[in-house]
Short mmCIF file of C-alpha atoms and ligand atoms in Angstrom, two decimals:
data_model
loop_
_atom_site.label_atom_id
_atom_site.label_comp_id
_atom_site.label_asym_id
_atom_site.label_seq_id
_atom_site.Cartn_x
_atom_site.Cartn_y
_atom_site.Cartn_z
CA UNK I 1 10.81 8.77 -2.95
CA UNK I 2 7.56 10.10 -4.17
CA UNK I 3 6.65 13.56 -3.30
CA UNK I 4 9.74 13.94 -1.76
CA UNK I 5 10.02 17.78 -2.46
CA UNK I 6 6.91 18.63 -1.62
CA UNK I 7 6.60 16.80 1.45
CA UNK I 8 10.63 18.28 2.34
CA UNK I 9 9.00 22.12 1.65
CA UNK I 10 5.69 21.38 3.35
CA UNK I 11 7.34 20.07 6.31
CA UNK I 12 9.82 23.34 6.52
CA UNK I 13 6.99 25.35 6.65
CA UNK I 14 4.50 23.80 8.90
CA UNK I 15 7.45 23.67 11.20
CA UNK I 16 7.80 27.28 11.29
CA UNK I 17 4.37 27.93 11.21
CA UNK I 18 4.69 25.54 14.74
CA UNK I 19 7.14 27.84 16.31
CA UNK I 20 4.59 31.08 16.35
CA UNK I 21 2.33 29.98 19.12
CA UNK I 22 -0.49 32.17 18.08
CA UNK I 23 -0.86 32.92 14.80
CA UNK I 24 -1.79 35.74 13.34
CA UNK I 25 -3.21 36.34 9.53
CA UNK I 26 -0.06 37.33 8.11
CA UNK I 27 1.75 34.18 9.29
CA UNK I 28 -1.00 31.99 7.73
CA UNK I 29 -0.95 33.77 4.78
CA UNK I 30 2.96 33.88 4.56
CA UNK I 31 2.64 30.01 5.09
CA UNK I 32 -0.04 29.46 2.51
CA UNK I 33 2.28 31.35 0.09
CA UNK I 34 5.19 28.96 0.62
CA UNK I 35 2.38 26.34 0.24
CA UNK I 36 1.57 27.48 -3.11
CA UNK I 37 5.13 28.03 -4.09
CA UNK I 38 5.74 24.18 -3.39
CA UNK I 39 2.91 22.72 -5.11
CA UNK I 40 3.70 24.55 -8.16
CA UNK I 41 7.01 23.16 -8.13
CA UNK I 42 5.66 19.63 -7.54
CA UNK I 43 4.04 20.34 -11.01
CA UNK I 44 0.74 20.35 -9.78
CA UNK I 45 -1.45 22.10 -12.09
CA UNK I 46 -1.34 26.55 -11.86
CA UNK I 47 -5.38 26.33 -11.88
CA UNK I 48 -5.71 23.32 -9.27
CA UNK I 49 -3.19 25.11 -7.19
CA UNK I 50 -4.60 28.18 -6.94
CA UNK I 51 -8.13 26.89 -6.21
CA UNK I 52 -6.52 24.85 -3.30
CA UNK I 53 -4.64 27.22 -1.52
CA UNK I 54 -8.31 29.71 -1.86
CA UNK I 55 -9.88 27.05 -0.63
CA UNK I 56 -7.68 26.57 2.73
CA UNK I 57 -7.43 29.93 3.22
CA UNK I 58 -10.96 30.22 3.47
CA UNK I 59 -11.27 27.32 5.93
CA UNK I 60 -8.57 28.74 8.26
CA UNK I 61 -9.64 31.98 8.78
CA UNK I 62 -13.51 30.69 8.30
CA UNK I 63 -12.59 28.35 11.46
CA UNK I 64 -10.80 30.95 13.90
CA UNK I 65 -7.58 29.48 13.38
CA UNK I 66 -6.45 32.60 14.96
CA UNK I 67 -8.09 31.77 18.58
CA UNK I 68 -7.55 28.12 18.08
CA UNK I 69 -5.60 26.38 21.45
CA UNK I 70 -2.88 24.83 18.58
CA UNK I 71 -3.43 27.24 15.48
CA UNK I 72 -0.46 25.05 13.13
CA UNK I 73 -2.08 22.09 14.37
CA UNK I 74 -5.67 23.43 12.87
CA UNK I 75 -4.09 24.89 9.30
CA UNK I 76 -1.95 21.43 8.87
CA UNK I 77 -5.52 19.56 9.64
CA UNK I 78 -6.96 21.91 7.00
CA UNK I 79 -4.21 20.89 4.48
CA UNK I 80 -4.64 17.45 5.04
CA UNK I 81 -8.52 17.52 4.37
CA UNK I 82 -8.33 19.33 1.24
CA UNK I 83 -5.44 17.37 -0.07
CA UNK I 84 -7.03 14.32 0.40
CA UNK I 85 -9.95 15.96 -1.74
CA UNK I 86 -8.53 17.07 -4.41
CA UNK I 87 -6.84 13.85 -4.07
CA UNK I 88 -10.41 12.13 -4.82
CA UNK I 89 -11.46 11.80 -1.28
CA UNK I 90 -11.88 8.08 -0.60
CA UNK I 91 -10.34 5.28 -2.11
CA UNK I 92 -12.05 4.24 -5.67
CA UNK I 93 -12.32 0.58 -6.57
CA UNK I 94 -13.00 -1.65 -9.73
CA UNK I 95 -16.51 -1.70 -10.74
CA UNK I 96 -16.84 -5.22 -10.53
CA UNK I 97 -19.83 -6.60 -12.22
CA UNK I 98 -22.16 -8.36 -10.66
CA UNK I 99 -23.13 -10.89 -13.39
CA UNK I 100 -19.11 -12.11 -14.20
CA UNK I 101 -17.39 -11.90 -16.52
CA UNK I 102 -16.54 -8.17 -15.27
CA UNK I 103 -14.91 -6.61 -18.42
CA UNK I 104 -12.12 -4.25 -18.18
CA UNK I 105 -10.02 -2.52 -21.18
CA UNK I 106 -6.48 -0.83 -20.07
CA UNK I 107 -6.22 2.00 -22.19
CA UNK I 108 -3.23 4.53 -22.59
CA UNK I 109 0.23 5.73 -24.62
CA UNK I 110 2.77 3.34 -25.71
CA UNK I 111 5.55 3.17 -22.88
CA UNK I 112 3.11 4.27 -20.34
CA UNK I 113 3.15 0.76 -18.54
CA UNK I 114 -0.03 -0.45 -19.93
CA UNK I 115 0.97 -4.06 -20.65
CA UNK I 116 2.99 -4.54 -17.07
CA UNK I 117 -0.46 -2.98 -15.51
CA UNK I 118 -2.40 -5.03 -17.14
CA UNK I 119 -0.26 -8.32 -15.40
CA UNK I 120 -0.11 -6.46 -12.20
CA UNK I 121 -3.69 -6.27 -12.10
CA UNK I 122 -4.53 -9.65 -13.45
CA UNK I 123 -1.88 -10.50 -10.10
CA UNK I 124 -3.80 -8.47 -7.75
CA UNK I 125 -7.24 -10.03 -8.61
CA UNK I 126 -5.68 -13.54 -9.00
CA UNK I 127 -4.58 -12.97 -4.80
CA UNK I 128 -8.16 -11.60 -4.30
CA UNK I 129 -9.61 -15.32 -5.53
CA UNK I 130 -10.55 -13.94 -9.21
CA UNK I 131 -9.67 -16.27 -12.31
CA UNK I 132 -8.43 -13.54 -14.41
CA UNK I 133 -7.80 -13.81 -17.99
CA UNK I 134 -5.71 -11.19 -20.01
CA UNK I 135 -6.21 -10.31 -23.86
CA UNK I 136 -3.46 -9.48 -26.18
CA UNK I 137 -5.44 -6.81 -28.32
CA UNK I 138 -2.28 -4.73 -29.18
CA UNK I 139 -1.54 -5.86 -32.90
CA UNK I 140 0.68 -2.96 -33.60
CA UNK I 141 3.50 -2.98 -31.36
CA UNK I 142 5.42 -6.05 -32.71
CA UNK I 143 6.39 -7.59 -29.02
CA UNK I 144 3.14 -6.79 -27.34
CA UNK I 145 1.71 -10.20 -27.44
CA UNK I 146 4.85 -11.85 -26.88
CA UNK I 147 5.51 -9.62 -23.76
CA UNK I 148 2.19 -10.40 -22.61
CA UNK I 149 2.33 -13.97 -22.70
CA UNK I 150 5.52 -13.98 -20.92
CA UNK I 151 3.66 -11.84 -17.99
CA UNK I 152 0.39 -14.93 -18.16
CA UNK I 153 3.02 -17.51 -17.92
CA UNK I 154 5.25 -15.88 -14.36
CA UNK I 155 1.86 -15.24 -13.24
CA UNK I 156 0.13 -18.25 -13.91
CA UNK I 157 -2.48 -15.96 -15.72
CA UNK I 158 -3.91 -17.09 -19.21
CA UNK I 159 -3.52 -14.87 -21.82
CA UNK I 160 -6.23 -15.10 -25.13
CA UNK I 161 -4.44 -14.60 -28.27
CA UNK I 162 -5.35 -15.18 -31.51
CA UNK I 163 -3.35 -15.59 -34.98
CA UNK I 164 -1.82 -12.27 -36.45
CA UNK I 165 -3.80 -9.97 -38.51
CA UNK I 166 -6.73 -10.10 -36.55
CA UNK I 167 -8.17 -7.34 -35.63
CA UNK I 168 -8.15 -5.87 -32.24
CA UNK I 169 -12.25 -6.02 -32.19
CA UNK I 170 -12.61 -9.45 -33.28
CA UNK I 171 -9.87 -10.31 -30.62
CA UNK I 172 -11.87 -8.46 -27.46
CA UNK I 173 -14.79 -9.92 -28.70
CA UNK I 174 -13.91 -13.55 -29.33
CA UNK I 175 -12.09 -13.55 -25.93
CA UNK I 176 -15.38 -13.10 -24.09
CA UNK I 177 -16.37 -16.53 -25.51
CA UNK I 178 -13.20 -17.63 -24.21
CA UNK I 179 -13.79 -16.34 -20.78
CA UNK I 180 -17.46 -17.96 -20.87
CA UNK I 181 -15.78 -21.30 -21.66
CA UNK I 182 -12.95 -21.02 -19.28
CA UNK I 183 -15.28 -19.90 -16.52
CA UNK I 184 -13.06 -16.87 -16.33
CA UNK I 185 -14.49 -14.38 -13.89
CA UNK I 186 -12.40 -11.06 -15.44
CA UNK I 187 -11.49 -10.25 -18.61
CA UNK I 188 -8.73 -7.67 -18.79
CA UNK I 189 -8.26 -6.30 -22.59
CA UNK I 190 -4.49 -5.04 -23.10
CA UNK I 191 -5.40 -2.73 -26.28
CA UNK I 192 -3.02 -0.87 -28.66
CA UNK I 193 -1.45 2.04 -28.05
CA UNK I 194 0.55 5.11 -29.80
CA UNK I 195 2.86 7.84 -29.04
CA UNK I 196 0.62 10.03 -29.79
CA UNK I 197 -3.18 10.63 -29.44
CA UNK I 198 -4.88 10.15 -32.82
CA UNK I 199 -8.18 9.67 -34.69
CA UNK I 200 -7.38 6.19 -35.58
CA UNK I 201 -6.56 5.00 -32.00
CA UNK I 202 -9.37 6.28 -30.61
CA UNK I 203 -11.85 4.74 -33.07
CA UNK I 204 -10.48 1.07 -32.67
CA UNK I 205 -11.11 2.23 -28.81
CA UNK I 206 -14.51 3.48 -29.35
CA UNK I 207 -15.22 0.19 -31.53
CA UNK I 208 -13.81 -2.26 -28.67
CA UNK I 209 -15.62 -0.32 -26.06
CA UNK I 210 -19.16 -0.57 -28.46
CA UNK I 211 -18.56 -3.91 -28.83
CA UNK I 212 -17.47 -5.79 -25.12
CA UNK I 213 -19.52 -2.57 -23.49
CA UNK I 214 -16.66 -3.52 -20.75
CA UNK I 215 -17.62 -2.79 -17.35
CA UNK I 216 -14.38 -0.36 -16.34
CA UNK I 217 -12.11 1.22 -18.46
CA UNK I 218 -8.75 2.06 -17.26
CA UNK I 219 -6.36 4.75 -18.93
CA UNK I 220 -2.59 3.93 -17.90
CA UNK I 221 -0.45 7.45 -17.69
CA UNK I 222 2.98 7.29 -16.51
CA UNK I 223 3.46 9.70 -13.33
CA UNK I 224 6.83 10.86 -14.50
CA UNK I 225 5.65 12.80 -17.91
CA UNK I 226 3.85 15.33 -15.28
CA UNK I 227 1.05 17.55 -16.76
CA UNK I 228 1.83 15.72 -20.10
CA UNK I 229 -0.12 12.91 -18.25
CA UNK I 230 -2.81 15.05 -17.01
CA UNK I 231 -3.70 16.06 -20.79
CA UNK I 232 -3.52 12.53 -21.87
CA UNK I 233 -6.19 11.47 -19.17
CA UNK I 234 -8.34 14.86 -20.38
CA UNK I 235 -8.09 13.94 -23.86
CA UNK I 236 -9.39 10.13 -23.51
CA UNK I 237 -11.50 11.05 -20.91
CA UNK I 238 -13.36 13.66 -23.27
CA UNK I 239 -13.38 11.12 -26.50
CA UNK I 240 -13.62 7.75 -24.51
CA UNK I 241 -14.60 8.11 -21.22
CA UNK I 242 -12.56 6.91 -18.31
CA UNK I 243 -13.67 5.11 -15.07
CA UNK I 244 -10.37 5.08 -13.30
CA UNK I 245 -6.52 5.36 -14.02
CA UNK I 246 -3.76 3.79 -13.08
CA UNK I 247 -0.77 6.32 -12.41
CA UNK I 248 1.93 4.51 -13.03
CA UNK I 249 5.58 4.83 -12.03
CA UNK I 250 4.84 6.59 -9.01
CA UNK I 251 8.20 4.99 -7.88
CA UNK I 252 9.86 7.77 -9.41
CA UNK I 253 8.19 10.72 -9.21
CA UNK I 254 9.60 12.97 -7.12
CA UNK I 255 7.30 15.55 -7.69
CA UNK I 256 4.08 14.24 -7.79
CA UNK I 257 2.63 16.78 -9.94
CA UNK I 258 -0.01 14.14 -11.80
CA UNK I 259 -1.10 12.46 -8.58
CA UNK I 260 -2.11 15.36 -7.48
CA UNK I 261 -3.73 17.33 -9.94
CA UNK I 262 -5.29 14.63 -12.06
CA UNK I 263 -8.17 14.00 -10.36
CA UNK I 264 -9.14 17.99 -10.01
CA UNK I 265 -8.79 18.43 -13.45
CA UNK I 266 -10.35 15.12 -15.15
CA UNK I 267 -12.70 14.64 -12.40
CA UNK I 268 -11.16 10.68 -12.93
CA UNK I 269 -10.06 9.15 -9.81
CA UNK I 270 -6.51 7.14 -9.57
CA UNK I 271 -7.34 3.86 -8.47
CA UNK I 272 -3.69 2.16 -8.80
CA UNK I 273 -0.49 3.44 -8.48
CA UNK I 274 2.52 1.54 -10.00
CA UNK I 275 5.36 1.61 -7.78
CA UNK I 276 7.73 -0.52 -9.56
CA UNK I 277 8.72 -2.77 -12.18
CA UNK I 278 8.16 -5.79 -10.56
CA UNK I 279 4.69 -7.14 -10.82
CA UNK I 280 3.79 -7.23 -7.59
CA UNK I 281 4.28 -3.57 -7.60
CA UNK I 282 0.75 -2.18 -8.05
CA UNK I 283 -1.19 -0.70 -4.81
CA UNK I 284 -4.51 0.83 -4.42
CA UNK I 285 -4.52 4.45 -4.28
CA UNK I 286 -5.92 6.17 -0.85
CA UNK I 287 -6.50 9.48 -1.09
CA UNK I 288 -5.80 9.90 2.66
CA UNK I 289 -2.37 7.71 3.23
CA UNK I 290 -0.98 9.62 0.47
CA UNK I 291 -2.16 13.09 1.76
CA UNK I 292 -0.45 11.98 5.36
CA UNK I 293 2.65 11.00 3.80
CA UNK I 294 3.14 14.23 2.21
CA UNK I 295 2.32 16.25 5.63
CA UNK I 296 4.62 13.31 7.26
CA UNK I 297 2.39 12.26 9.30
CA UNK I 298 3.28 8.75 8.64
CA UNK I 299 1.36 6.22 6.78
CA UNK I 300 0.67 3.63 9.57
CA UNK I 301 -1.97 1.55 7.89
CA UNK I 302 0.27 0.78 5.05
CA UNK I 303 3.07 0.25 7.86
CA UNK I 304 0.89 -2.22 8.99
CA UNK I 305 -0.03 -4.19 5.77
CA UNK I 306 3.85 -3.82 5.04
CA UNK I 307 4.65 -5.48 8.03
CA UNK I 308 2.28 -7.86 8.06
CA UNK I 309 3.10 -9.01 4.70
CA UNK I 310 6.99 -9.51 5.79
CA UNK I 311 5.92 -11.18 8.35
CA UNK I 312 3.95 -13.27 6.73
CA UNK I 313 4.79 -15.38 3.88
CA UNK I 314 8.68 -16.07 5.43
CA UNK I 315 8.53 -16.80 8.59
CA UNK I 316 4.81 -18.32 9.02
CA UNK I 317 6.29 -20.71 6.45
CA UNK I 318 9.67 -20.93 8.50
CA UNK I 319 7.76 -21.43 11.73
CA UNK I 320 5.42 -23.94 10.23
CA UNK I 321 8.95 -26.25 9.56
CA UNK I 322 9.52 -26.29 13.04
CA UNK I 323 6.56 -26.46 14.01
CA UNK I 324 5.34 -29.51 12.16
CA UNK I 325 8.32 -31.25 13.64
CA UNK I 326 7.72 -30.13 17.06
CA UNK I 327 10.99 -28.43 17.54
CA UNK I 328 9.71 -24.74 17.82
CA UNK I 329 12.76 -23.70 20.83
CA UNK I 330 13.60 -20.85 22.69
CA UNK I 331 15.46 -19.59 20.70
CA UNK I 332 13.03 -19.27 17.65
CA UNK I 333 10.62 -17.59 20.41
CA UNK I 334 13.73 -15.20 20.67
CA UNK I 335 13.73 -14.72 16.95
CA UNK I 336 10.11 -13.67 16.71
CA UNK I 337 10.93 -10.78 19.28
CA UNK I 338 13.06 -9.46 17.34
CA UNK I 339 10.90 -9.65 14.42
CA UNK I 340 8.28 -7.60 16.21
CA UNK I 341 11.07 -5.02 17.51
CA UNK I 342 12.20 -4.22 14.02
CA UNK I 343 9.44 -2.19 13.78
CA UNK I 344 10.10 -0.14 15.67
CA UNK I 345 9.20 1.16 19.28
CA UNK I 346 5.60 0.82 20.88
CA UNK I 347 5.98 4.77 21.12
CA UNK I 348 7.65 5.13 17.59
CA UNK I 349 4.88 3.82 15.88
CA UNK I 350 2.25 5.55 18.23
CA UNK I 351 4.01 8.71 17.44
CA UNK I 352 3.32 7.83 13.82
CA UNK I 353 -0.86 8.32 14.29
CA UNK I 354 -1.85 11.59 14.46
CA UNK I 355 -3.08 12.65 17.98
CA UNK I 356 -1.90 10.02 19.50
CA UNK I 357 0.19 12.17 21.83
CA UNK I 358 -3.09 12.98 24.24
CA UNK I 359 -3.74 9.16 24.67
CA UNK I 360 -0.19 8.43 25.19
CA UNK I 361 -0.26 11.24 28.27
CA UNK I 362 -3.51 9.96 29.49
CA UNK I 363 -2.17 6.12 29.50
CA UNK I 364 1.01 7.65 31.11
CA UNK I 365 4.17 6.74 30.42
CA UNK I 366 4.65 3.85 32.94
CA UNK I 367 2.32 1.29 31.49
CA UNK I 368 3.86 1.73 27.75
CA UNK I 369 7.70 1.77 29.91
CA UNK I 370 6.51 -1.23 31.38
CA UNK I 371 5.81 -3.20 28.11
CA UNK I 372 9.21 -2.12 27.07
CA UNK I 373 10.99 -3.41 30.50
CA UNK I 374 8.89 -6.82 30.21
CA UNK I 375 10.43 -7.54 25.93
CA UNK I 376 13.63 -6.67 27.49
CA UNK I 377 13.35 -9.15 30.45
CA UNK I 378 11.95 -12.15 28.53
CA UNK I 379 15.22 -11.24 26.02
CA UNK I 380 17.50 -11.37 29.07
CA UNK I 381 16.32 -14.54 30.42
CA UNK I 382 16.59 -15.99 27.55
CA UNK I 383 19.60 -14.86 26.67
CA UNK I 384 20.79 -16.26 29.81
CA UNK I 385 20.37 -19.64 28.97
CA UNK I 386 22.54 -22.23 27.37
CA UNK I 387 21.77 -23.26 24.05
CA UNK I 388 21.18 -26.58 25.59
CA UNK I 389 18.27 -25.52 27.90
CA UNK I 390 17.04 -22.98 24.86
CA UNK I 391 16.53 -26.58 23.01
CA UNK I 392 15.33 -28.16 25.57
CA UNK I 393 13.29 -26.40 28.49
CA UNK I 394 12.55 -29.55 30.32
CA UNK I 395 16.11 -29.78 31.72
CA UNK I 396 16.11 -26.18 33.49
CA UNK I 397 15.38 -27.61 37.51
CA UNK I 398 15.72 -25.38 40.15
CA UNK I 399 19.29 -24.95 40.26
CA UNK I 400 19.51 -24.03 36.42
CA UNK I 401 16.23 -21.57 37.45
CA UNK I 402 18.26 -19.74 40.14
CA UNK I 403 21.64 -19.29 37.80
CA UNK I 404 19.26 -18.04 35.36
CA UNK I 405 17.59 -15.36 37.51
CA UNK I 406 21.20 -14.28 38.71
CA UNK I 407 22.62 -13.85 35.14
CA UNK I 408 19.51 -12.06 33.52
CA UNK I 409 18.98 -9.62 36.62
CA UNK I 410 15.68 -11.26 37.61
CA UNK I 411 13.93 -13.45 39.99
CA UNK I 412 12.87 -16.76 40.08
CA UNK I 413 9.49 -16.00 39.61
CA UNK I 414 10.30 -14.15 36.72
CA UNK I 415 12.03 -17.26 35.08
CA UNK I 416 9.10 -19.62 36.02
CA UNK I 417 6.54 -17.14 34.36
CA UNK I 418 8.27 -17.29 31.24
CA UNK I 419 9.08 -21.10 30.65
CA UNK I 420 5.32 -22.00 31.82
CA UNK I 421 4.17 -18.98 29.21
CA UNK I 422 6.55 -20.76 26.48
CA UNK I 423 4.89 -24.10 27.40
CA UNK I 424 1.55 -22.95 27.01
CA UNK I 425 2.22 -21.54 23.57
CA UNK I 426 3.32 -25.02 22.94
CA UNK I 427 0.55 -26.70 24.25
CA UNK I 428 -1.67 -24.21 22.28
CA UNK I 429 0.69 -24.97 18.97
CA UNK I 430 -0.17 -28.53 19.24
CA UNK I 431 -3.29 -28.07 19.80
CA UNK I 432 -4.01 -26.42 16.50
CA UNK I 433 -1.71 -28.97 14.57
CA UNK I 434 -3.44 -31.29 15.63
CA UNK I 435 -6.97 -29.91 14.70
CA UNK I 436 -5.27 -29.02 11.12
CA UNK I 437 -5.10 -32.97 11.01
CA UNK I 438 -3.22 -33.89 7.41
CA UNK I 439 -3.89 -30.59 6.12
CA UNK I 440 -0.74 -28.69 4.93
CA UNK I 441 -0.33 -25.06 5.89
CA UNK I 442 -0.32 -23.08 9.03
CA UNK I 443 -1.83 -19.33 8.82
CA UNK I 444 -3.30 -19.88 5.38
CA UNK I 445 0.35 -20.49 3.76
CA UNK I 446 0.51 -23.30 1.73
P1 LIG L 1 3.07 -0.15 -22.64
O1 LIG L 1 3.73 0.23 -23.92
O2 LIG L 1 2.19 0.93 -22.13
O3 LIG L 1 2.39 -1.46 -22.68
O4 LIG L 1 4.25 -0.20 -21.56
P2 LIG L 1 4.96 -1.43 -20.85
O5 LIG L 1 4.01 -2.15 -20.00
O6 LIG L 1 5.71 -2.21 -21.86
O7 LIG L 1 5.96 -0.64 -19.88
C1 LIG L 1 6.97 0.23 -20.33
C2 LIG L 1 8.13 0.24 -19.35
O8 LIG L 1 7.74 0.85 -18.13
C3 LIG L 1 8.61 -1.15 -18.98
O9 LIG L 1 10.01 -1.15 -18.94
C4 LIG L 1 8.03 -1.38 -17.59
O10 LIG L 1 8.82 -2.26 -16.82
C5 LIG L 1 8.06 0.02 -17.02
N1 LIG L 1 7.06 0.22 -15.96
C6 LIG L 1 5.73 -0.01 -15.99
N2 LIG L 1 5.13 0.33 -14.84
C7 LIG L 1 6.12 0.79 -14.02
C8 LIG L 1 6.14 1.31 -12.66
O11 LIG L 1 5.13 1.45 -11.96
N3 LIG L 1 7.37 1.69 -12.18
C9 LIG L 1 8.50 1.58 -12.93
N4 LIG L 1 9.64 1.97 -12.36
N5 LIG L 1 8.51 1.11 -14.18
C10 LIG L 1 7.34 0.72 -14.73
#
């Protein structure tokens, strides 16, 4: 997991720092030094590190931390903040041109994951509604082009090539034309790469950027090499200038050292993290999730996006079998609860958003106990049923109603609520089928 160290030793000492009550300036300094002690094991940086833990320091005795009602409360708040800053504060997106083709160039070190990222990205903007086009401008590594193409073609992507022994300027440049032609709204330029920084690569760099004047250019540095990776990003920032980088590998990195100091030192922000070697596996990079996660405080909005992707793309196109042929039961409605409870608890995931706890009090605990009580009942009448009546609700009369009740704990009442509740859905189900008319898809899922 990333950050896994960090976020274990943070943890540990935020928890102590709990356990005082009152604080007084000894404690937060003693935490602050633990603090320190972690981040420089994460690999962050000495200079960032130092500069950080000033900075907190300042804020917590600057705020009366001391007097403060929850005093670990205020310092973790404080941690979180300037985290997230040196972080890069908010998220940072493409600059995406306004008159298209937006031009990027993915920049970087051989092996650093510049020809996946390039794919992953042309993927991302593809789902966004872009018509992507990727550029094989690496003519030195023998199986760039090759591995490129094979990306375009699981992707559905083109990819511009052109014969070998071209050169990588001509290439970039000619595949504007292309883009032009092909009413291709991004151009993303895979260039060359080396092992190591030198003259030569950076002046085909400097010609390609002279020449396509691309709109973003993205240095690739692989996570896992540290403050290796930090250097790198100095370097071309200083000889090439950088708009963004894509951290890659993120997957991992148990340490986190680069994700966290890069920004500080480069004054680049990350904008994508790789988190895999599957091409699906590039995410924006917030600043704030990824300053929670490492205080474990949770990372509900990407919980969220998580879940609703899961949800998603099976079972809307599960539920869309059934549904087309009218046969939505019971039993599927069963299914979908269980969908919902896997994750987690109303309270679990309301214990993942930070200060939460003071609504949850002020709602009291009976009205969140009572959603909990009403999944459980719908789940026992249900369960209650034969798999006949599950099929087929129109059969339960009054006698099946009252055998019902009796086996699921419940009244009557209760079982009538619920089968004319399922019957609306239906009604409602065929209601929007039918205003789909002969067009395929339910929820956007083709
Ligand atoms: P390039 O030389 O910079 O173009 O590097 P490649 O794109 O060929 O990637 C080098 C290796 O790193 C490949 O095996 C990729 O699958 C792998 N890779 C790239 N990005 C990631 C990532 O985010 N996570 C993991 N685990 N592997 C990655």
């Amino acid at each position: 997991m990333i950050f896994e160290g960090l976020a274990d030793r943070l943890q540990e000492t935020f928890k102590k720092l709990r356990g005082h009550g009152k604080l007084t300036e000894d404690d937060v300094n003693e935490a602050m030094r633990e603090v320190r002690m972690a981040l420089l094991e994460a690999d962050v940086n000495f200079k960032v590190v130092k500069d950080f833990v000033k900075r907190v320091k300042e804020r917590a005795i600057g705020q009366d931390v001391m007097e403060a009602l929850t005093p670990a409360q205020l310092v973790i708040k404080i941690v979180n903040e300037e985290l997230t800053e040196l972080m890069g504060g908010s998220q940072s997106r493409i600059n995406m041109s306004p008159n298209p083709p937006t031009i990027i160039m993915m920049v970087g070190l051989q092996g650093a994951g510049k020809t996946t990222s390039a794919g992953k990205l042309g993927l991302s903007l593809k789902k966004q509604g872009k018509r992507p086009v990727l550029v094989a401008a690496d003519i030195y590594r023998p199986a760039a082009v090759t591995q490129l193409q094979v990306i375009g073609k699981q992707l559905d992507i083109p990819v511009f090539s052109m014969e070998p022994g071209t050169d990588a300027v001509t290439i970039a440049k000619s595949s504007l034309n292309y883009a032009f032609t092909h009413a291709n709204d991004v151009v993303i330029i895979d260039t060359a790469g080396r092992l190591h920084i030198n003259e030569e690569l950076m002046q085909e760099l400097k010609d390609i950027k002279g020449q396509v004047k691309p709109h973003e250019i993205l240095l690739v540095v692989d996570a896992m090499t540290g403050q290796d990776a930090v250097n790198v990003a100095e370097s071309f920032n200083k000889d090439l200038g950088l708009d963004g980088l894509v951290l890659t590998k993120l997957d991992g990195d148990s340490r986190g050292g680069a994700a966290l100091s890069v920004k500080a030192v480069t004054g680049c922000p990350v904008k994508f993290v790789g988190m895999g070697e599957k091409l699906e596996a590039l995410e924006p990079f917030y600043p704030d999730r990824m300053a929670s996660r490492i205080l474990g405080m949770g990372d509900v909005l990407s919980l969220i996006e998580k879940a609703q992707a899961t949800f998603d793309e099976a079972q809307a196109k599960e539920m869309e079998k059934k549904f087309r042929k009218d046969d939505f039961t019971l039993d599927d409605f069963l299914a979908q609860m269980q969908q919902i409870k896997k994750l987690g608890s109303l309270e679990n995931i309301m214990s993942l958003i930070p200060g939460m706890g003071d609504i949850k009090k002020k709602l009291g605990d009976r009205e969140i106990d009572l959603n909990g009580k009403e999944m459980r009942q719908v789940e026992a009448i249900i369960r209650s049923m034969t798999p006949k009546e599950r099929a087929n609700t129109s059969i339960i009369n009054g006698s099946r109603r009252k055998r019902i009740a009796a086996g699921s704990g419940t009244r009557v009442q209760d079982v009538n609520r619920l089968l004319k509740q399922f019957e609306e859905m239906r009604k409602m189900m065929k209601k929007v089928k039918k205003m789909q008319g002969g067009r395929k898809g339910f929820g956007g899922f083709k």
